[in-house]
Short mmCIF file of C-alpha atoms in Angstrom, two decimals:
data_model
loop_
_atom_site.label_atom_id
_atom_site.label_comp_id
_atom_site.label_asym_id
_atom_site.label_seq_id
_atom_site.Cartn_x
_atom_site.Cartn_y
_atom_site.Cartn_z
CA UNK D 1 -26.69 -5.01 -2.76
CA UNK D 2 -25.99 -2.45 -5.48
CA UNK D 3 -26.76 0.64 -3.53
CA UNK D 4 -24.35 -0.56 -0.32
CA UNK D 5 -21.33 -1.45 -3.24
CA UNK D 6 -21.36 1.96 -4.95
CA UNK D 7 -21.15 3.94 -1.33
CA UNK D 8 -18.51 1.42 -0.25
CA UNK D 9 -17.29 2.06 -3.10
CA UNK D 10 -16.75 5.78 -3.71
CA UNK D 11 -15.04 5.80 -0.33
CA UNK D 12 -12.38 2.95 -1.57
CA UNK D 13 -11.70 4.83 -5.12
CA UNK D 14 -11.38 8.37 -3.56
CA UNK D 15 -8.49 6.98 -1.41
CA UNK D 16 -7.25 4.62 -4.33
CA UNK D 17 -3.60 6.54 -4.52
CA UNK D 18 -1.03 5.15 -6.55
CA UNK D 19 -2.58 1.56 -6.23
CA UNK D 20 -3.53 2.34 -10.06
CA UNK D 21 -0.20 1.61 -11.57
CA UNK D 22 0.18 -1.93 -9.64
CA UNK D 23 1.64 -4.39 -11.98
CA UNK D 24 -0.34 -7.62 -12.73
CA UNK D 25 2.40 -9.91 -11.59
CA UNK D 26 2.57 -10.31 -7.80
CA UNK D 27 5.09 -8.46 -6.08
CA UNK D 28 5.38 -11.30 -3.53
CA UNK D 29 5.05 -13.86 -6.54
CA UNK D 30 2.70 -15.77 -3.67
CA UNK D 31 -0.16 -17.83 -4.69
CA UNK D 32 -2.66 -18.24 -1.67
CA UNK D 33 -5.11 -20.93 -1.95
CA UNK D 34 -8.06 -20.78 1.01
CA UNK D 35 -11.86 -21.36 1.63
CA UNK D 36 -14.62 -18.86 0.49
CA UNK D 37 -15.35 -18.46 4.07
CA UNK D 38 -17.61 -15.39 4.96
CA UNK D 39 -15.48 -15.38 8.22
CA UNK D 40 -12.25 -14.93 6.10
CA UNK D 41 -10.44 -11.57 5.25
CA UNK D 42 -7.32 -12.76 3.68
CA UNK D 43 -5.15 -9.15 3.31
CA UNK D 44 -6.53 -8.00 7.04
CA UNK D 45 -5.24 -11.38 8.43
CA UNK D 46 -2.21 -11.91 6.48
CA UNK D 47 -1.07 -8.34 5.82
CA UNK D 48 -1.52 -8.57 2.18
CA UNK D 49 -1.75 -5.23 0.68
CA UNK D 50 -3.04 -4.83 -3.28
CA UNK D 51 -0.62 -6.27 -5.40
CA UNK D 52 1.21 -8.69 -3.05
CA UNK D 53 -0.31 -12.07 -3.77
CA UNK D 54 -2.72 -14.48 -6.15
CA UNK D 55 -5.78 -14.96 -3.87
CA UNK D 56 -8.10 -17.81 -5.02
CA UNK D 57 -10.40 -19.10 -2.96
CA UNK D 58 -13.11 -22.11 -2.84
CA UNK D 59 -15.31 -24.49 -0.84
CA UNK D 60 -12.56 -25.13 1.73
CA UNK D 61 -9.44 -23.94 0.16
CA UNK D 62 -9.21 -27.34 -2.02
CA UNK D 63 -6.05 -27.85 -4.00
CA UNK D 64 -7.24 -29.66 -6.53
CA UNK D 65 -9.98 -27.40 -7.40
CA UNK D 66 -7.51 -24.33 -7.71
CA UNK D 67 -4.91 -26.22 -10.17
CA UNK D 68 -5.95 -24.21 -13.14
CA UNK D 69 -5.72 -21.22 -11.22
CA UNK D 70 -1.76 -22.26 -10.20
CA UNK D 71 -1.19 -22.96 -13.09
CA UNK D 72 -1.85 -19.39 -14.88
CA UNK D 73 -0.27 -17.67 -11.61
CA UNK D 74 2.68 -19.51 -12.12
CA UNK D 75 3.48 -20.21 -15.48
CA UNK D 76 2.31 -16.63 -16.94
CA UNK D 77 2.33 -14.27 -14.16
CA UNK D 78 5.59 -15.70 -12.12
CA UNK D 79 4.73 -16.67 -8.70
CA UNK D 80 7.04 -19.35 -7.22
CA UNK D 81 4.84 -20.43 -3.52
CA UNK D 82 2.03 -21.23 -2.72
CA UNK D 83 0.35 -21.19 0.95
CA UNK D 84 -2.96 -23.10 1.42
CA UNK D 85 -5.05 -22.28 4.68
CA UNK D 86 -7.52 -24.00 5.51
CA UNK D 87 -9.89 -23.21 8.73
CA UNK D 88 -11.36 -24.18 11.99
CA UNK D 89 -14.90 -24.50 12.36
CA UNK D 90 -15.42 -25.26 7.94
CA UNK D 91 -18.33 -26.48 6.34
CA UNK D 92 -16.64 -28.67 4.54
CA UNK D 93 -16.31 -31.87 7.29
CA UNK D 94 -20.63 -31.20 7.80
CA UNK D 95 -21.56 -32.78 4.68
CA UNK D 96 -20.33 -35.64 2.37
CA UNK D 97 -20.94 -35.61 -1.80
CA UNK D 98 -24.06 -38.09 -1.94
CA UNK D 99 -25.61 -36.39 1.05
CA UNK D 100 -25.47 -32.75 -1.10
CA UNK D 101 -26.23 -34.52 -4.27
CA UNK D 102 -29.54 -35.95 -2.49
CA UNK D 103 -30.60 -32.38 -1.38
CA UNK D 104 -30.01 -31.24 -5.05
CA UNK D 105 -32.22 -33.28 -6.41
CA UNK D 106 -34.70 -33.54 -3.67
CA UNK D 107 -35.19 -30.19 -4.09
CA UNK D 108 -37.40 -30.16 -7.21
CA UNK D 109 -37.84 -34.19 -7.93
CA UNK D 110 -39.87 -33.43 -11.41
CA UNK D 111 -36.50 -31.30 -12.62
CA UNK D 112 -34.38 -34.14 -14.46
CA UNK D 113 -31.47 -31.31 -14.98
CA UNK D 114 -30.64 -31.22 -11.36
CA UNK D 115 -29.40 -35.17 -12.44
CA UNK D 116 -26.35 -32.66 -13.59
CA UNK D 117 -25.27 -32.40 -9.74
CA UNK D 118 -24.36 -36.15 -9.84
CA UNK D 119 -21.50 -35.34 -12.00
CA UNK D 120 -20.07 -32.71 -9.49
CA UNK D 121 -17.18 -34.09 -6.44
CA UNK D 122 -18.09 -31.51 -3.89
CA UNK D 123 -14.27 -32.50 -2.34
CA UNK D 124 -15.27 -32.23 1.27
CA UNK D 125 -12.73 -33.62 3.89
CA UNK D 126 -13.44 -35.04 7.46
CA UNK D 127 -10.26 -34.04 9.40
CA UNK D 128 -8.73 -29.84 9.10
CA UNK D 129 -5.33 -30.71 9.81
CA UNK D 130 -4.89 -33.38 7.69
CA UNK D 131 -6.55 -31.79 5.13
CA UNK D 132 -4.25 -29.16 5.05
CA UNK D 133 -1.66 -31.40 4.53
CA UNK D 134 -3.13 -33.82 1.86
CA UNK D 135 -3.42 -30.98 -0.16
CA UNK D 136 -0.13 -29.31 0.16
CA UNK D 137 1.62 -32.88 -0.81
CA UNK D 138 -0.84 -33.54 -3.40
CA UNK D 139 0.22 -29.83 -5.01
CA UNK D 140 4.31 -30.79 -4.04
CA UNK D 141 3.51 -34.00 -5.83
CA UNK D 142 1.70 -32.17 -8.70
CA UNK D 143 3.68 -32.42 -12.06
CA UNK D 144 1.66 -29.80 -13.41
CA UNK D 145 2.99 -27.08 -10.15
CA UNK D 146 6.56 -25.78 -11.07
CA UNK D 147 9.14 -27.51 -9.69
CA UNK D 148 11.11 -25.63 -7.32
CA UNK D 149 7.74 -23.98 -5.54
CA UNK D 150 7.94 -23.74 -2.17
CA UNK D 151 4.59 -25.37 -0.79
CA UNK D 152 3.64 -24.80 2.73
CA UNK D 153 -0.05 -25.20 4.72
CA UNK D 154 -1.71 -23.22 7.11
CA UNK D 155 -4.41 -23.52 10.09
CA UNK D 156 -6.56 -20.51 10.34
CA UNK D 157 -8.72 -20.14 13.77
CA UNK D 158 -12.20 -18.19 13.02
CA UNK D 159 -12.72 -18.00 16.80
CA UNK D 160 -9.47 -16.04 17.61
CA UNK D 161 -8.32 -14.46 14.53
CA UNK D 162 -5.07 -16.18 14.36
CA UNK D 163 -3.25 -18.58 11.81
CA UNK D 164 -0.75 -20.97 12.66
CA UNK D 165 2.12 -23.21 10.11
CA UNK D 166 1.10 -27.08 10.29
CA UNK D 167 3.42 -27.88 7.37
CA UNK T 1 6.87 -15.62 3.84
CA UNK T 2 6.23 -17.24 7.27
CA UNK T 3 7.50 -14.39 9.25
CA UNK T 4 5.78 -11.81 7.87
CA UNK T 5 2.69 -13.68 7.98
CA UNK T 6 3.01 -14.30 11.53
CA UNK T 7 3.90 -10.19 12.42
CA UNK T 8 0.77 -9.16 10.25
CA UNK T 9 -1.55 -12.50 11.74
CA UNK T 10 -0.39 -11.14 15.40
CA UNK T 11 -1.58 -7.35 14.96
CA UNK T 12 -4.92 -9.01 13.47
CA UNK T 13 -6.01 -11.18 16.04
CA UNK T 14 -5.33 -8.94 18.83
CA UNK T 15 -7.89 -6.41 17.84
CA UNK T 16 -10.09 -9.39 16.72
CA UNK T 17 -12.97 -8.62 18.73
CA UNK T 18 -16.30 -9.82 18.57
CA UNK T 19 -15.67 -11.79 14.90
CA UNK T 20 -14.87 -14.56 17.04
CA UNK T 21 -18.67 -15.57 17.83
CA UNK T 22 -19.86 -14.78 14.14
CA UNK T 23 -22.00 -17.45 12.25
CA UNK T 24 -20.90 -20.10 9.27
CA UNK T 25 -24.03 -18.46 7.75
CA UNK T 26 -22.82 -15.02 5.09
CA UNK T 27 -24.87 -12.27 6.89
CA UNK T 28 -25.94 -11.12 3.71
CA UNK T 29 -26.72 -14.04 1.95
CA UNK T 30 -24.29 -12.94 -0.65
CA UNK T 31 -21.56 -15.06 -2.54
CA UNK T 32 -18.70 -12.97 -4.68
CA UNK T 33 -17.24 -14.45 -7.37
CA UNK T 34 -14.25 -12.50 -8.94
CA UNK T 35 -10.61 -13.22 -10.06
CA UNK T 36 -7.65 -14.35 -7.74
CA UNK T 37 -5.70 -11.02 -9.35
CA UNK T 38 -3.36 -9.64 -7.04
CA UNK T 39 -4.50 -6.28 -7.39
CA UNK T 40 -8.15 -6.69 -6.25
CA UNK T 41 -8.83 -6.64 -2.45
CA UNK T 42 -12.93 -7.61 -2.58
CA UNK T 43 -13.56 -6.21 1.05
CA UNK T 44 -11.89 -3.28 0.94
CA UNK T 45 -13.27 -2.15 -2.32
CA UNK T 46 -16.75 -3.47 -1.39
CA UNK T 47 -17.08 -2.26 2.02
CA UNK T 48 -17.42 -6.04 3.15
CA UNK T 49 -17.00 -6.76 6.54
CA UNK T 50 -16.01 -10.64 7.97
CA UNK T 51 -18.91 -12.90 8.09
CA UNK T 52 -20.68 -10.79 5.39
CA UNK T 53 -20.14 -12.74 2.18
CA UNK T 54 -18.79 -15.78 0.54
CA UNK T 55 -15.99 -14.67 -1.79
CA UNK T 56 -15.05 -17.34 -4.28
CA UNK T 57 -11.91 -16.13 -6.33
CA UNK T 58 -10.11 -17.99 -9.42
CA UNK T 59 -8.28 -17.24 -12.31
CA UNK T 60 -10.55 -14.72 -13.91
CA UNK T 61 -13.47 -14.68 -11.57
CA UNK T 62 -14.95 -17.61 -13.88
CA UNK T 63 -18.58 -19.01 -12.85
CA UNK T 64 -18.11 -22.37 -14.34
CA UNK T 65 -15.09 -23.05 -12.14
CA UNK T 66 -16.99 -21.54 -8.98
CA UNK T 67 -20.20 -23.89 -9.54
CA UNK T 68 -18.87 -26.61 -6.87
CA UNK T 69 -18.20 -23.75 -4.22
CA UNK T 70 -21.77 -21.61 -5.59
CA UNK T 71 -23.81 -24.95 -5.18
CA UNK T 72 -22.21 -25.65 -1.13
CA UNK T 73 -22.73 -21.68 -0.45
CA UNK T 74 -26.52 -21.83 -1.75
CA UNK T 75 -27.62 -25.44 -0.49
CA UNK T 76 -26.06 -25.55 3.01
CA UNK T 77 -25.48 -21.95 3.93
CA UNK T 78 -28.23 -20.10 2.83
CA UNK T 79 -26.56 -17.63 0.35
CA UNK T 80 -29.54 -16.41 -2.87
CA UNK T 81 -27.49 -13.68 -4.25
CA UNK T 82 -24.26 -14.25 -6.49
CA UNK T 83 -22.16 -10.99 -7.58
CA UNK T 84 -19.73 -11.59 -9.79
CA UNK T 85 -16.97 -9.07 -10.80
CA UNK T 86 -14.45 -9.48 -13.43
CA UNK T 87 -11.43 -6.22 -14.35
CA UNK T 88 -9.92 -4.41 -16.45
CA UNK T 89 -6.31 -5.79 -17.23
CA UNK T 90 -6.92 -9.53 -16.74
CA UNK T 91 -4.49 -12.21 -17.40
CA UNK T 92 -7.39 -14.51 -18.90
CA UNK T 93 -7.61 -11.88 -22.20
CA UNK T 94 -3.69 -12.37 -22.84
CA UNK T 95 -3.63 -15.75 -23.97
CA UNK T 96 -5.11 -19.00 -25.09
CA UNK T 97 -5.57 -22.11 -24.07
CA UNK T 98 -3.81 -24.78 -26.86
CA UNK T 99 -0.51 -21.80 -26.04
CA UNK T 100 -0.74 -22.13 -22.34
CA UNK T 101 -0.57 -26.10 -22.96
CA UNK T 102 2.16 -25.98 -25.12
CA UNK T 103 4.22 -23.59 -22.65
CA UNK T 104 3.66 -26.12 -19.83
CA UNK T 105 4.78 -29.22 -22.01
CA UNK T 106 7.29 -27.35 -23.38
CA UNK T 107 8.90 -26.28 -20.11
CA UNK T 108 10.46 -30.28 -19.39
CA UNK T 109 9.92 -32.32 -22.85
CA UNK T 110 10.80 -35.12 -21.50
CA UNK T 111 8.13 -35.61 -18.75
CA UNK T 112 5.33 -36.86 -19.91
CA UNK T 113 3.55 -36.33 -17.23
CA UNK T 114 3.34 -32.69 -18.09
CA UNK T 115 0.64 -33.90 -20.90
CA UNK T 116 -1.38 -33.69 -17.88
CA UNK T 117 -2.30 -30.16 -18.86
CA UNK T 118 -3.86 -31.08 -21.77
CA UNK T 119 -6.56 -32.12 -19.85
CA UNK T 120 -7.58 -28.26 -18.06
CA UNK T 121 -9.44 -25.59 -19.98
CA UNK T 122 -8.22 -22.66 -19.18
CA UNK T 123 -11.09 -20.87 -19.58
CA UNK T 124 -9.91 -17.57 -20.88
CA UNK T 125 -12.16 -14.97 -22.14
CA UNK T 126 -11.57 -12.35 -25.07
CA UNK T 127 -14.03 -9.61 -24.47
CA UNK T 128 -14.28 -8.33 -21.01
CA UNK T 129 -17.76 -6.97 -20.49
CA UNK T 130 -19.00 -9.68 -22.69
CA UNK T 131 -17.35 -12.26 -20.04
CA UNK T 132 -19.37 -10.86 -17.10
CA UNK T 133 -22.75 -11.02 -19.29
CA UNK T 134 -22.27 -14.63 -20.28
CA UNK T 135 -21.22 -15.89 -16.87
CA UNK T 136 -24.40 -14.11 -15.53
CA UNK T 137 -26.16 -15.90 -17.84
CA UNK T 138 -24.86 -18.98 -17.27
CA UNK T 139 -25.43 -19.23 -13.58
CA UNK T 140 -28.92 -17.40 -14.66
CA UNK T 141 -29.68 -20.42 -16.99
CA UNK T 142 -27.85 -23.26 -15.04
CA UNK T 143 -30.65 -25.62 -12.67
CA UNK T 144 -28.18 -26.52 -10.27
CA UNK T 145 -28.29 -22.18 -9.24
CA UNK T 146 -31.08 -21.77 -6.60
CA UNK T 147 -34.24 -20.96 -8.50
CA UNK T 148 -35.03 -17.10 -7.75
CA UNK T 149 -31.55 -16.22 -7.00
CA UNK T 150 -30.17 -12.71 -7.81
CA UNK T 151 -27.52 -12.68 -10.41
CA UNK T 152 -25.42 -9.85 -11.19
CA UNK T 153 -22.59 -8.80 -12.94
CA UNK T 154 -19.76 -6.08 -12.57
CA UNK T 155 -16.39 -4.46 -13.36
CA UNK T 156 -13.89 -3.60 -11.66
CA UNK T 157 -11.36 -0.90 -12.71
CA UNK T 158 -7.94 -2.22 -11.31
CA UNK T 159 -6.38 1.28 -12.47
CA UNK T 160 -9.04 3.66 -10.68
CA UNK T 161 -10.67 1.40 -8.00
CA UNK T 162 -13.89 2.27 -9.38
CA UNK T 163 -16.29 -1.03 -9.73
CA UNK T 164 -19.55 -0.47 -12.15
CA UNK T 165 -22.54 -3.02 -12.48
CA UNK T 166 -22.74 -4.20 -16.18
CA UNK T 167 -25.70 -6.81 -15.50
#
């Protein structure tokens, strides 16, 4: 992959402009919270240019995994909201945690460390929707998120390109 | 933020395309893991394109909070080759962990909830360049990262837009 970086690259840094002086606080003090998705291109779909907003992303944009991430965006670099978007068509409602845990281990039955992956909540969910919004109350509910943040969720369709408000 | 979201999301999905009939499955069997810092937009300055990657982003690009999200991407879509890219000017060299605690509690003594946060490692790093070596390492060493998978490491330079392997 190094090769197709470094040509990507060069193009990106010869056009980098006055990107270079970007503060590390986020201009839109915006936290977005959404799913590692190969199928995802947050800025193109958003209209987040560099600069504008905390991205962090995970195994289906999972709230709870991204707390210690919130937490650092908020309390030292000063964003105040926080938008999770989660997807149509995610992995995460395919599998469920004992199921993944079985393929670990079944894997390679003679390792004993792969008896690690039993400590490990993979934190899948079985409906989008709702997941979207079990994990924006969870964060509203959160004493850990500032108070004050405004918390809303988000439905993003991979098959059209378009995200819609659900909460 | 809803409004502009929805102005940006509209000019997106109407030149959407073909992306609409890509796979769950990263075309190139690649999974990014770098930090949620505003300034960092991981397709542009890669050259990837939707459906090419996995990008997994937290606070500092930290492999031991992307193992969850590295173990779905490997086992159940078919990534073997994990890039990850911390930058110059991070948040996670600025402080430490027993401060960031004491900032929280500090913030509302009297909920005691807020001890809550005594409970997260931060996982902050001092040494940049050393960071991306040990978390290379780490997912090199750890048994629940697909034997044989390709493990490397890389900087990105938030004031130039340059990135540069390290590992």
């Amino acid at each position: 992959m190094a090769a197709e970086f470094a040509k990507a690259n060069e193009k990106y840094a010869a056009a980098f402009g006055e990107k270079g002086a970007l503060p590390i606080q986020p201009a839109k003090k915006l936290a977005i919270v959404t799913c590692m998705d190969a199928r995802i291109n947050v800025s193109a779909l958003l209209g987040i240019q560099e600069g504008d907003a905390h991205i962090i992303r995970n195994a289906g944009g999972v709230a709870k995994d991204a707390l210690r991430s919130i937490i650092i965006s908020q309390r030292l670099l000063g964003t105040r909201e926080i938008a999770v978007i989660h997807h149509t068509s995610c992995g995460m409602v395919s599998f469920q945690t004992p199921q993944l845990r079985a393929l670990v281990k079944g894997s390679d039955p003679s390792n004993p460390a792969l008896a690690a992956v039993d400590q490990i909540d993979f934190l899948e969910f079985a409906h989008l929707e709702q997941s979207v919004k079990d994990d924006v109350e969870w964060l509203r509910e959160n004493p850990l998120v500032l108070p004050g943040s405004q918390v809303t969720g988000w439905v993003y369709e991979v098959e059209t390109g378009k995200v819609r408000q659900v909460i």
